[in-house]
Coordinates of C-alpha atoms in Angstrom, one line a residue:
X449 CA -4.4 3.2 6.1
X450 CA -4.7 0.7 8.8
X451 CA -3.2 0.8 12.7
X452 CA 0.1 -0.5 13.9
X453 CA 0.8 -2.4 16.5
X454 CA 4.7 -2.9 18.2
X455 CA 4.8 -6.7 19.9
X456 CA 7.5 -7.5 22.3
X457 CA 7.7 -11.2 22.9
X458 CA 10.1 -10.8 25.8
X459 CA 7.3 -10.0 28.7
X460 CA 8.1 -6.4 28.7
X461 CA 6.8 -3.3 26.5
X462 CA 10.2 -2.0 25.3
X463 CA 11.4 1.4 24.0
X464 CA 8.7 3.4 22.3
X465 CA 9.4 4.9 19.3
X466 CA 8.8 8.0 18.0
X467 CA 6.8 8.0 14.7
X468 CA 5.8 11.2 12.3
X469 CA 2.1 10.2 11.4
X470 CA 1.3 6.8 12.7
X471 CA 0.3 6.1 16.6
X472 CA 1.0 2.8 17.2
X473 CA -0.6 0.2 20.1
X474 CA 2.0 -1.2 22.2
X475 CA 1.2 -5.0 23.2
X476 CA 3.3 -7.6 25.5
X477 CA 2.8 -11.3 24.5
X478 CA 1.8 -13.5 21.3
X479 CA -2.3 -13.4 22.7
X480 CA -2.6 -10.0 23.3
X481 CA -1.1 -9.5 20.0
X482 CA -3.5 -12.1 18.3
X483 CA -6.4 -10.7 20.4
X484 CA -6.0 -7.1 18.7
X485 CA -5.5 -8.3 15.3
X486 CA -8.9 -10.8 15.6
X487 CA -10.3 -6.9 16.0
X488 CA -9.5 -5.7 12.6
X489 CA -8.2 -2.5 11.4
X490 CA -4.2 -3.5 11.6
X491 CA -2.3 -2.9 8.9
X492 CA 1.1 -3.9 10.3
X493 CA 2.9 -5.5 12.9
X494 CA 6.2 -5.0 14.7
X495 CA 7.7 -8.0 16.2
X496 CA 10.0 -7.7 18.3
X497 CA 12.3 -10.5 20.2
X498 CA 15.4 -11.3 21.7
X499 CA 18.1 -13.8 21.0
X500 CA 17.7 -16.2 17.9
X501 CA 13.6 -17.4 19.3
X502 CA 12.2 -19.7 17.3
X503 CA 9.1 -19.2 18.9
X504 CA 9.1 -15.4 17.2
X505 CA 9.5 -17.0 13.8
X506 CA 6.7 -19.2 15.0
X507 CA 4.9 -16.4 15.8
X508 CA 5.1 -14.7 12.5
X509 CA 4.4 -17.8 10.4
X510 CA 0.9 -18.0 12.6
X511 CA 0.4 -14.2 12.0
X512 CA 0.7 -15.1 8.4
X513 CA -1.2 -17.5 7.8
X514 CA -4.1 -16.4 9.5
X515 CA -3.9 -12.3 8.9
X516 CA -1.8 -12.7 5.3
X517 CA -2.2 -9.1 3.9
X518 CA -0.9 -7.6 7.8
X519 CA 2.7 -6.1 6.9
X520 CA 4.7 -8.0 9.4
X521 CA 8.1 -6.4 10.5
X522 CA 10.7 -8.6 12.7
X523 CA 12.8 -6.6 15.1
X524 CA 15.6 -7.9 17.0
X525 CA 17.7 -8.1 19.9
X526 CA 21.0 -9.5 20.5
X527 CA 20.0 -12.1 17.5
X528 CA 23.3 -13.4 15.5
X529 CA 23.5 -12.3 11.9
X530 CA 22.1 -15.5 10.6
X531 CA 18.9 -15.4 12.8
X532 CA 18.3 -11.9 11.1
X533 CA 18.2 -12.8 7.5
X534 CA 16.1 -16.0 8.4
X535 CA 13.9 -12.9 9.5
X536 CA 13.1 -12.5 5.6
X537 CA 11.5 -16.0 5.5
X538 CA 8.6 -14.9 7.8
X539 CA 8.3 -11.2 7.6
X540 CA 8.3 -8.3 5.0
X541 CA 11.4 -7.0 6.9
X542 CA 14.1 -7.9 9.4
X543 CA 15.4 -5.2 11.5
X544 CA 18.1 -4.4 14.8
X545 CA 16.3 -3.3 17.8
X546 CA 18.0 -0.2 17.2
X547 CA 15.9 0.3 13.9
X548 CA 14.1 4.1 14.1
X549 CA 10.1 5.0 13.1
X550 CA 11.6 6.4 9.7
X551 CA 12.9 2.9 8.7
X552 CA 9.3 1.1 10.0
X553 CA 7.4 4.0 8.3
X554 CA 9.7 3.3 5.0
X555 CA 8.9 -0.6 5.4
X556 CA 5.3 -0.2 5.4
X557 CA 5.2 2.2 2.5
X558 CA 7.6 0.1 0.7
X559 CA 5.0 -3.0 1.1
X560 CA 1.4 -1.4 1.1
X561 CA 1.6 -1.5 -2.5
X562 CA 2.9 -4.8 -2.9
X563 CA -0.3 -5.7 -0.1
X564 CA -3.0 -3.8 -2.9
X565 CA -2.1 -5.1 -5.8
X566 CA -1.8 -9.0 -4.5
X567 CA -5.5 -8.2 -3.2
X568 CA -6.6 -6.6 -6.8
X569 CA -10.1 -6.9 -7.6
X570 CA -9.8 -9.2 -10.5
X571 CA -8.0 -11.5 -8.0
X572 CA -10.6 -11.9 -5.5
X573 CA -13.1 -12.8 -8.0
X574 CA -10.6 -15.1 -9.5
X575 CA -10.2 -16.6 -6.4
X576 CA -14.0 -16.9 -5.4
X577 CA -14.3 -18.5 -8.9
X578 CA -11.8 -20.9 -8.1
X579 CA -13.0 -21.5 -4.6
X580 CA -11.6 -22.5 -1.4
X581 CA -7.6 -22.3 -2.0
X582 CA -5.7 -26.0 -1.1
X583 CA -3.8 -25.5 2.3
X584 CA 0.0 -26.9 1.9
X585 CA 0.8 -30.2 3.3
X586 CA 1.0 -30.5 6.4
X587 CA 4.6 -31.6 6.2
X588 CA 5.8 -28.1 5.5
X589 CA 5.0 -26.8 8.6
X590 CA 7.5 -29.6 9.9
X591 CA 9.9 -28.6 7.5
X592 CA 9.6 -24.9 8.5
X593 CA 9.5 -25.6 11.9
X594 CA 12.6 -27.3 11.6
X595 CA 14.0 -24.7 10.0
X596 CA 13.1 -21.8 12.9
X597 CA 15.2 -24.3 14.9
X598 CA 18.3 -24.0 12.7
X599 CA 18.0 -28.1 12.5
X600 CA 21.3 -29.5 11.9
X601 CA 20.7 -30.5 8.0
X602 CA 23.0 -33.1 7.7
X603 CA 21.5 -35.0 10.2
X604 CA 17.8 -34.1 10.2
X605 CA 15.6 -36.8 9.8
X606 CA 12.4 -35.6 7.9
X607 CA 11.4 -38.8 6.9
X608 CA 8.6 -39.3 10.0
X609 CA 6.5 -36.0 8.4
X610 CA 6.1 -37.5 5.2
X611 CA 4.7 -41.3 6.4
X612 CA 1.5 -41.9 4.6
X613 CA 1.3 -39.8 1.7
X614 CA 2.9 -41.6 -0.6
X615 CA 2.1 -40.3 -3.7
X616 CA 3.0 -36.9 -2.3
X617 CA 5.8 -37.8 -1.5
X618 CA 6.5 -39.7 -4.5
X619 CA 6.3 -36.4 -6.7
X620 CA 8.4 -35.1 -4.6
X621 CA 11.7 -37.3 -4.8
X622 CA 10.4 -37.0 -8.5
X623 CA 11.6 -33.2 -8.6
X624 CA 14.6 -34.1 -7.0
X625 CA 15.4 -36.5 -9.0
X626 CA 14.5 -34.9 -12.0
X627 CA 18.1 -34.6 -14.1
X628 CA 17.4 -30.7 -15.0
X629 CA 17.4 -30.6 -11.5
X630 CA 20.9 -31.1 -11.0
X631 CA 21.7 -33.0 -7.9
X632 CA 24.9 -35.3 -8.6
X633 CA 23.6 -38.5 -8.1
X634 CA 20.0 -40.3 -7.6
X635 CA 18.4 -39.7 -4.2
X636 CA 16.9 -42.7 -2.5
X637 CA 15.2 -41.2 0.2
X638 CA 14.4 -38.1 1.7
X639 CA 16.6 -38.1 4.8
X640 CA 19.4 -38.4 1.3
X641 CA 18.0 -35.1 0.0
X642 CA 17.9 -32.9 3.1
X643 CA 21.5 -33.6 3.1
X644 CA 21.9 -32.6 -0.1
X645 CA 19.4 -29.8 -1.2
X646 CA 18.6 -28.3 2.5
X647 CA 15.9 -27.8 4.2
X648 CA 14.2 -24.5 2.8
X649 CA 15.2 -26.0 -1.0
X650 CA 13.1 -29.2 0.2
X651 CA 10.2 -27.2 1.7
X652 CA 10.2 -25.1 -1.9
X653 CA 10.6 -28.1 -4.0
X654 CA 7.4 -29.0 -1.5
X655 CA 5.1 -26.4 -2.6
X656 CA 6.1 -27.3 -6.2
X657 CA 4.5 -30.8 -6.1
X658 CA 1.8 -29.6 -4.6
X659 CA 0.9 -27.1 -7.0
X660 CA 1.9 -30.1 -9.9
X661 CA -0.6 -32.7 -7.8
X662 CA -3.4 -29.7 -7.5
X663 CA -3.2 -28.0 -10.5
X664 CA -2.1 -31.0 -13.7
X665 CA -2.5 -30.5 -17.5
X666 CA -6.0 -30.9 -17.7
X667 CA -7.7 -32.7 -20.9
X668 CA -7.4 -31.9 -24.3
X669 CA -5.0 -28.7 -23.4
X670 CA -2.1 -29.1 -26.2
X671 CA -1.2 -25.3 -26.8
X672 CA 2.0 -25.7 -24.4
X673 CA 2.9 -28.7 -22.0
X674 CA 2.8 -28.4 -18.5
X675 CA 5.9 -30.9 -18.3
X676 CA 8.0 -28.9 -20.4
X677 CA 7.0 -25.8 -18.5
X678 CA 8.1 -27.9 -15.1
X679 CA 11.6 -28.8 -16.9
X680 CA 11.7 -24.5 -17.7
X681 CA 11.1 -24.1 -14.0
X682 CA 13.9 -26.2 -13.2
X683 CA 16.3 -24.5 -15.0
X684 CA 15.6 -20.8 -14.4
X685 CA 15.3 -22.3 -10.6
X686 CA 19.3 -22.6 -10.8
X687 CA 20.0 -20.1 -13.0
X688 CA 18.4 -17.7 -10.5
X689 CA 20.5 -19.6 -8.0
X690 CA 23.9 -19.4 -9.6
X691 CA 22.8 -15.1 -10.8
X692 CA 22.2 -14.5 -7.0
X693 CA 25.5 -16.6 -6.2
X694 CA 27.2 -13.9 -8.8
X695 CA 26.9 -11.1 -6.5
X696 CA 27.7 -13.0 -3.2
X697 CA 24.3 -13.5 -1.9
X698 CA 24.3 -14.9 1.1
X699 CA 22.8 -19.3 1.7
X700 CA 19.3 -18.2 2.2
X701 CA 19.4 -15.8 -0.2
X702 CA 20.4 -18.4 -2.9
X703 CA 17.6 -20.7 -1.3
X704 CA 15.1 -17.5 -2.0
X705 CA 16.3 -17.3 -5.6
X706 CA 16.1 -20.7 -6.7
X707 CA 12.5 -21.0 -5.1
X708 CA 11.9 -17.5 -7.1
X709 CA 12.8 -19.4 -10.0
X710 CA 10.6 -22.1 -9.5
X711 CA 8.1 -20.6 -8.8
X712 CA 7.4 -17.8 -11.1
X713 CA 5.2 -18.4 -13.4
X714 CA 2.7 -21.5 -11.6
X715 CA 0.1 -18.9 -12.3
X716 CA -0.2 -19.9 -15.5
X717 CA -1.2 -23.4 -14.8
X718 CA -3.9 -22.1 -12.4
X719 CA -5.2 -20.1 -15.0
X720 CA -5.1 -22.8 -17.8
X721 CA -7.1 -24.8 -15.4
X722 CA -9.9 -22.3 -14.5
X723 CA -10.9 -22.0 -18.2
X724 CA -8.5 -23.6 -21.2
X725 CA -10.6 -22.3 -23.9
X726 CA -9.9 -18.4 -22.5
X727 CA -6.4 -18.7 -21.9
X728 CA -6.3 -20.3 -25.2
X729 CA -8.0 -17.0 -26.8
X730 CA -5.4 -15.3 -24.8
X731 CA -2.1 -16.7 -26.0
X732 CA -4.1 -16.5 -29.5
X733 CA -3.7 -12.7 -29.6
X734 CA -0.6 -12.4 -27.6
X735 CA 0.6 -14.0 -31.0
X736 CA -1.4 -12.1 -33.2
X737 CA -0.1 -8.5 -31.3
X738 CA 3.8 -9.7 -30.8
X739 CA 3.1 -9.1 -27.2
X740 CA 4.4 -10.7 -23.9
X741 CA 1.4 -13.1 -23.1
X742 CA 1.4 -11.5 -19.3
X743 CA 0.5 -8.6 -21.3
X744 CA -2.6 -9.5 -22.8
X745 CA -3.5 -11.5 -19.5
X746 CA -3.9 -8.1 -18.0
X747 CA -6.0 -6.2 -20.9
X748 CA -8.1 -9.7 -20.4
X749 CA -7.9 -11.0 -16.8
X750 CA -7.1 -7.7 -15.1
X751 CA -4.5 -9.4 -13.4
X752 CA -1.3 -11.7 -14.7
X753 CA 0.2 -14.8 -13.9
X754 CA 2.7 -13.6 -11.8
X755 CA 0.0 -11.3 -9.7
X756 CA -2.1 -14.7 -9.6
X757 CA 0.9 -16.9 -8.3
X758 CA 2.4 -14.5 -6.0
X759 CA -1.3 -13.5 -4.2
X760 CA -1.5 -17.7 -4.0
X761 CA 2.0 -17.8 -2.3
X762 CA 0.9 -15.1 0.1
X763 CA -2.3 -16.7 1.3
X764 CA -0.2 -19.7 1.9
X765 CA 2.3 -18.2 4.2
X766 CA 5.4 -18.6 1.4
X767 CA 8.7 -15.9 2.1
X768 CA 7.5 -12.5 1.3
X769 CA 11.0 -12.1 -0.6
X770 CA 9.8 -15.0 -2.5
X771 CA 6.8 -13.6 -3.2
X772 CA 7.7 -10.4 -4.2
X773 CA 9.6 -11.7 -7.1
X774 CA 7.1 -14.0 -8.2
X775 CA 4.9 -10.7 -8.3
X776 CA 7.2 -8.3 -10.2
X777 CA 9.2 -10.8 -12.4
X778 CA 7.7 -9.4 -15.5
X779 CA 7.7 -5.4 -14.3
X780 CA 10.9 -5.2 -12.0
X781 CA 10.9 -1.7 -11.9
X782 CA 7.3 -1.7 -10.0
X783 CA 8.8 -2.9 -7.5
X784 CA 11.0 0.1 -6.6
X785 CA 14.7 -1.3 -5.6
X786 CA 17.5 0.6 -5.8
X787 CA 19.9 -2.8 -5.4
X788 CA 19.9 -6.7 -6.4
X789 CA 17.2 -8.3 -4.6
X790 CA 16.0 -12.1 -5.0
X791 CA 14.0 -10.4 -7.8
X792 CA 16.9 -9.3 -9.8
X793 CA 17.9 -13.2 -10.1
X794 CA 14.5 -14.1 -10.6
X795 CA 13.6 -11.8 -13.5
X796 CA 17.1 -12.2 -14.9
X797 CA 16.8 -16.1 -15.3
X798 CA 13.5 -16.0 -16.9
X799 CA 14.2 -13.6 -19.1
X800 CA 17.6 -14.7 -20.5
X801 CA 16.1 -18.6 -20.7
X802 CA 14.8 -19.5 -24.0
X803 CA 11.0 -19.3 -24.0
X804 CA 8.7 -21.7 -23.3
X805 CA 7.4 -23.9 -26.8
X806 CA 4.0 -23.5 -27.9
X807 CA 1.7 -24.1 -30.9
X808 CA 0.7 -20.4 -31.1
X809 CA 4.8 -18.8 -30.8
X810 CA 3.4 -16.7 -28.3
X811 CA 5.6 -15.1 -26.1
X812 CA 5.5 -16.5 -22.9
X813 CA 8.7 -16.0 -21.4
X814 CA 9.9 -12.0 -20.0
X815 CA 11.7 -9.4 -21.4
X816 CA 15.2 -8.1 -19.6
X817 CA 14.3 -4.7 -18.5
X818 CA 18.0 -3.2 -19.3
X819 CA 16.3 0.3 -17.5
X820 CA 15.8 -1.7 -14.6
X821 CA 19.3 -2.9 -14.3
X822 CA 20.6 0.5 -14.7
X823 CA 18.6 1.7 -12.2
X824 CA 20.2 -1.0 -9.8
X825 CA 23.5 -0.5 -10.6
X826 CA 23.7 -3.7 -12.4
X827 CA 24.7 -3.1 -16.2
X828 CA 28.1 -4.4 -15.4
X829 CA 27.3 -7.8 -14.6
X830 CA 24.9 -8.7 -17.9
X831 CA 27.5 -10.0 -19.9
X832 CA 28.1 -12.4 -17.2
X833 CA 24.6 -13.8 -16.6
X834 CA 24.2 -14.1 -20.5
X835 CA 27.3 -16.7 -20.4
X836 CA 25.5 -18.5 -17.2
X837 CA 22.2 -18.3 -19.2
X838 CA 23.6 -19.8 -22.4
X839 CA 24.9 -22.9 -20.5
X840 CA 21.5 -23.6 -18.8
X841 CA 19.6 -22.6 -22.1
X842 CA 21.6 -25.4 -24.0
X843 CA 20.8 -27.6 -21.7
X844 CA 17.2 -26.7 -21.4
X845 CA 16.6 -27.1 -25.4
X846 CA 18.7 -30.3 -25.2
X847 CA 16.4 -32.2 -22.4
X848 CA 13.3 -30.5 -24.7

């Protein structure tokens, strides 16, 4: 168990508060904060601001980039309601100023295991195997930073970030303009799209080409197509969207969902990648055993495809709500929720959506975990999401 330390931005210490267990430091100021963590030992971070600061969202994307596996916790003052739930884009948690020690200590139990099993030790030899991770584009900062600033989206102009990368940006506007995506008419440019998608669906659509651009279908791999598996992400990435929209999620929580869907199961192309011939013998007895193929992946790798992605998307900075249901999408009920979470929608979509084709007929979509839903409270709704997953199925299987 690491230290805490409780960060006000605002040029004064603030309230102490009163913790069972922990001892917290007490720092004033982004550098002294950055100072103590360039010591070691922290294992979480209180933030705490007031008003809707960009520079405290700017803060906490530094702090995350730079010290990923630190538990960051946003606490705010006199911030309007939409402020606090960006909070989730760039911390674990967003709580009032008024938030107790019992609901920090509950945050950083809640996440420490999240934190151990994104930093398994299969993963970090996976990772050294693969070597030095590629950093996201540039252009996402922009688009994040953009974002912090609660940039007018209809009439943002992103089109200065992406000048001279053309072929990144060219996969880009491919995504969008792919029809499983499901924009109403054919973008021309990307000024066009912020208007239409937004700017966190653009930034997520983002990371997508960059994972397509870093990790394509490599040679001779024919066991399942990486282009089919793209027009699956698609897909579940609404489905997620319109499950969360079932419950009256709130605009970024619908953003979170649809990136959840999106996102999911990348780790399967990383893995591919690292050693086709393995994965191959994977999927080989996934077959053979009836089992899911994230199954086997962790008798063989120690680690799955959704443990591989999600660890990825931490490293890079992604939402940690984004993140956490890239991680548990298979095994919801790890995870530990009592209510519907960007999860939920996440596992939900995959599951329901018909799986993945491939020359083995291994298994490579989820399983609905009907124990998980009852644990959440949300048997009620199932019949629902299997009429939204039957319209998105059909046109899945019609486009494959």
């Amino acid at each position: 168990m690491g230290g805490l330390i409780i960060c006000n931005l605002t040029g004064e210490q603030g309230d102490k508060l009163d913790f069972a267990e922990l001892q917290p430091e007490y720092r004033v100021g982004q550098e002294a904060l950055f100072a103590a963590l360039d010591q070691g030992g922290i294992e979480a971070v209180v933030v705490r601001s007031r008003g809707d600061d960009p520079e405290a969202h700017l803060c906490l994307r530094q702090l995350a980039a730079r010290w990923p596996w630190v538990i960051r916790i946003q606490q705010t003052m006199d911030a309007t309601a939409r402020y606090q739930a960006e909070g989730g884009d760039v911390a674990d948690a967003s709580l009032p100023y008024n938030a107790d020690a019992s609901r920090v200590e509950y945050i950083i139990e809640r996440t420490r295991p999240m934190i151990a099993r994104l930093r398994n030790p299969a993963l970090e030899a996976l990772f050294a195997e693969l070597g030095e991770l590629p950093p996201l584009p540039e252009q996402l900062s922009g688009l994040n930073q953009m974002i912090d600033e609660q940039a007018n989206e209809s009439t943002a102009s992103v089109a200065p970030l992406f000048r001279g990368c053309m072929p990144y940006l060219k996969q880009l506007m491919e995504l969008l303009n792919n029809p499983l995506f499901g924009s109403s008419r054919h973008l021309f440019s990307i000024n066009e799209a912020v208007r239409v998608v937004g700017l966190r669906t653009l930034r997520d659509l983002g990371i997508m080409a960059h994972i397509i651009n870093t990790f394509p279908q490599p040679e001779g791999w024919s066991s399942f197509s990486f282009e089919q598996l793209l027009s699956r992400n698609l897909v579940c990435a609404h489905l997620s969207e319109r499950i969360a929209h079932s419950v009256g999620s709130d605009r970024i929580a619908l953003s979170a969902a649809l990136a959840a869907g999106l996102l999911h199961d990348f780790g399967m192309r990383v893995l591919v990648r690292l050693d086709q011939q393995r994965y191959f013998r994977v999927m080989e007895k996934a077959a053979a055993l009836k089992q899911p193929v994230y199954a086997v992946e962790k008798l063989d790798y120690k680690l799955t495809h959704g443990e591989l992605g999600a660890s990825m998307l931490r490293r890079w900075g992604v939402s940690p709500r984004i993140v956490r249901a890239v991680l548990y999408h298979h095994v919801p009920k790890a995870a530990g929720d009592n209510t519907f979470t960007t999860l939920t929608a996440a596992h939900v979509a995959d599951a329901m959506l018909p799986p993945l084709f491939n020359a083995m007929e291994c298994p490579l979509g989820g399983r609905l975990s009907l124990s998980y839903l009852d644990a959440i409270g949300e048997m009620d709704r199932v019949s629902v999401w299997e009429r939204l997953a039957n319209d998105h199925g059909k046109q899945l299987q019609a486009h494959w």
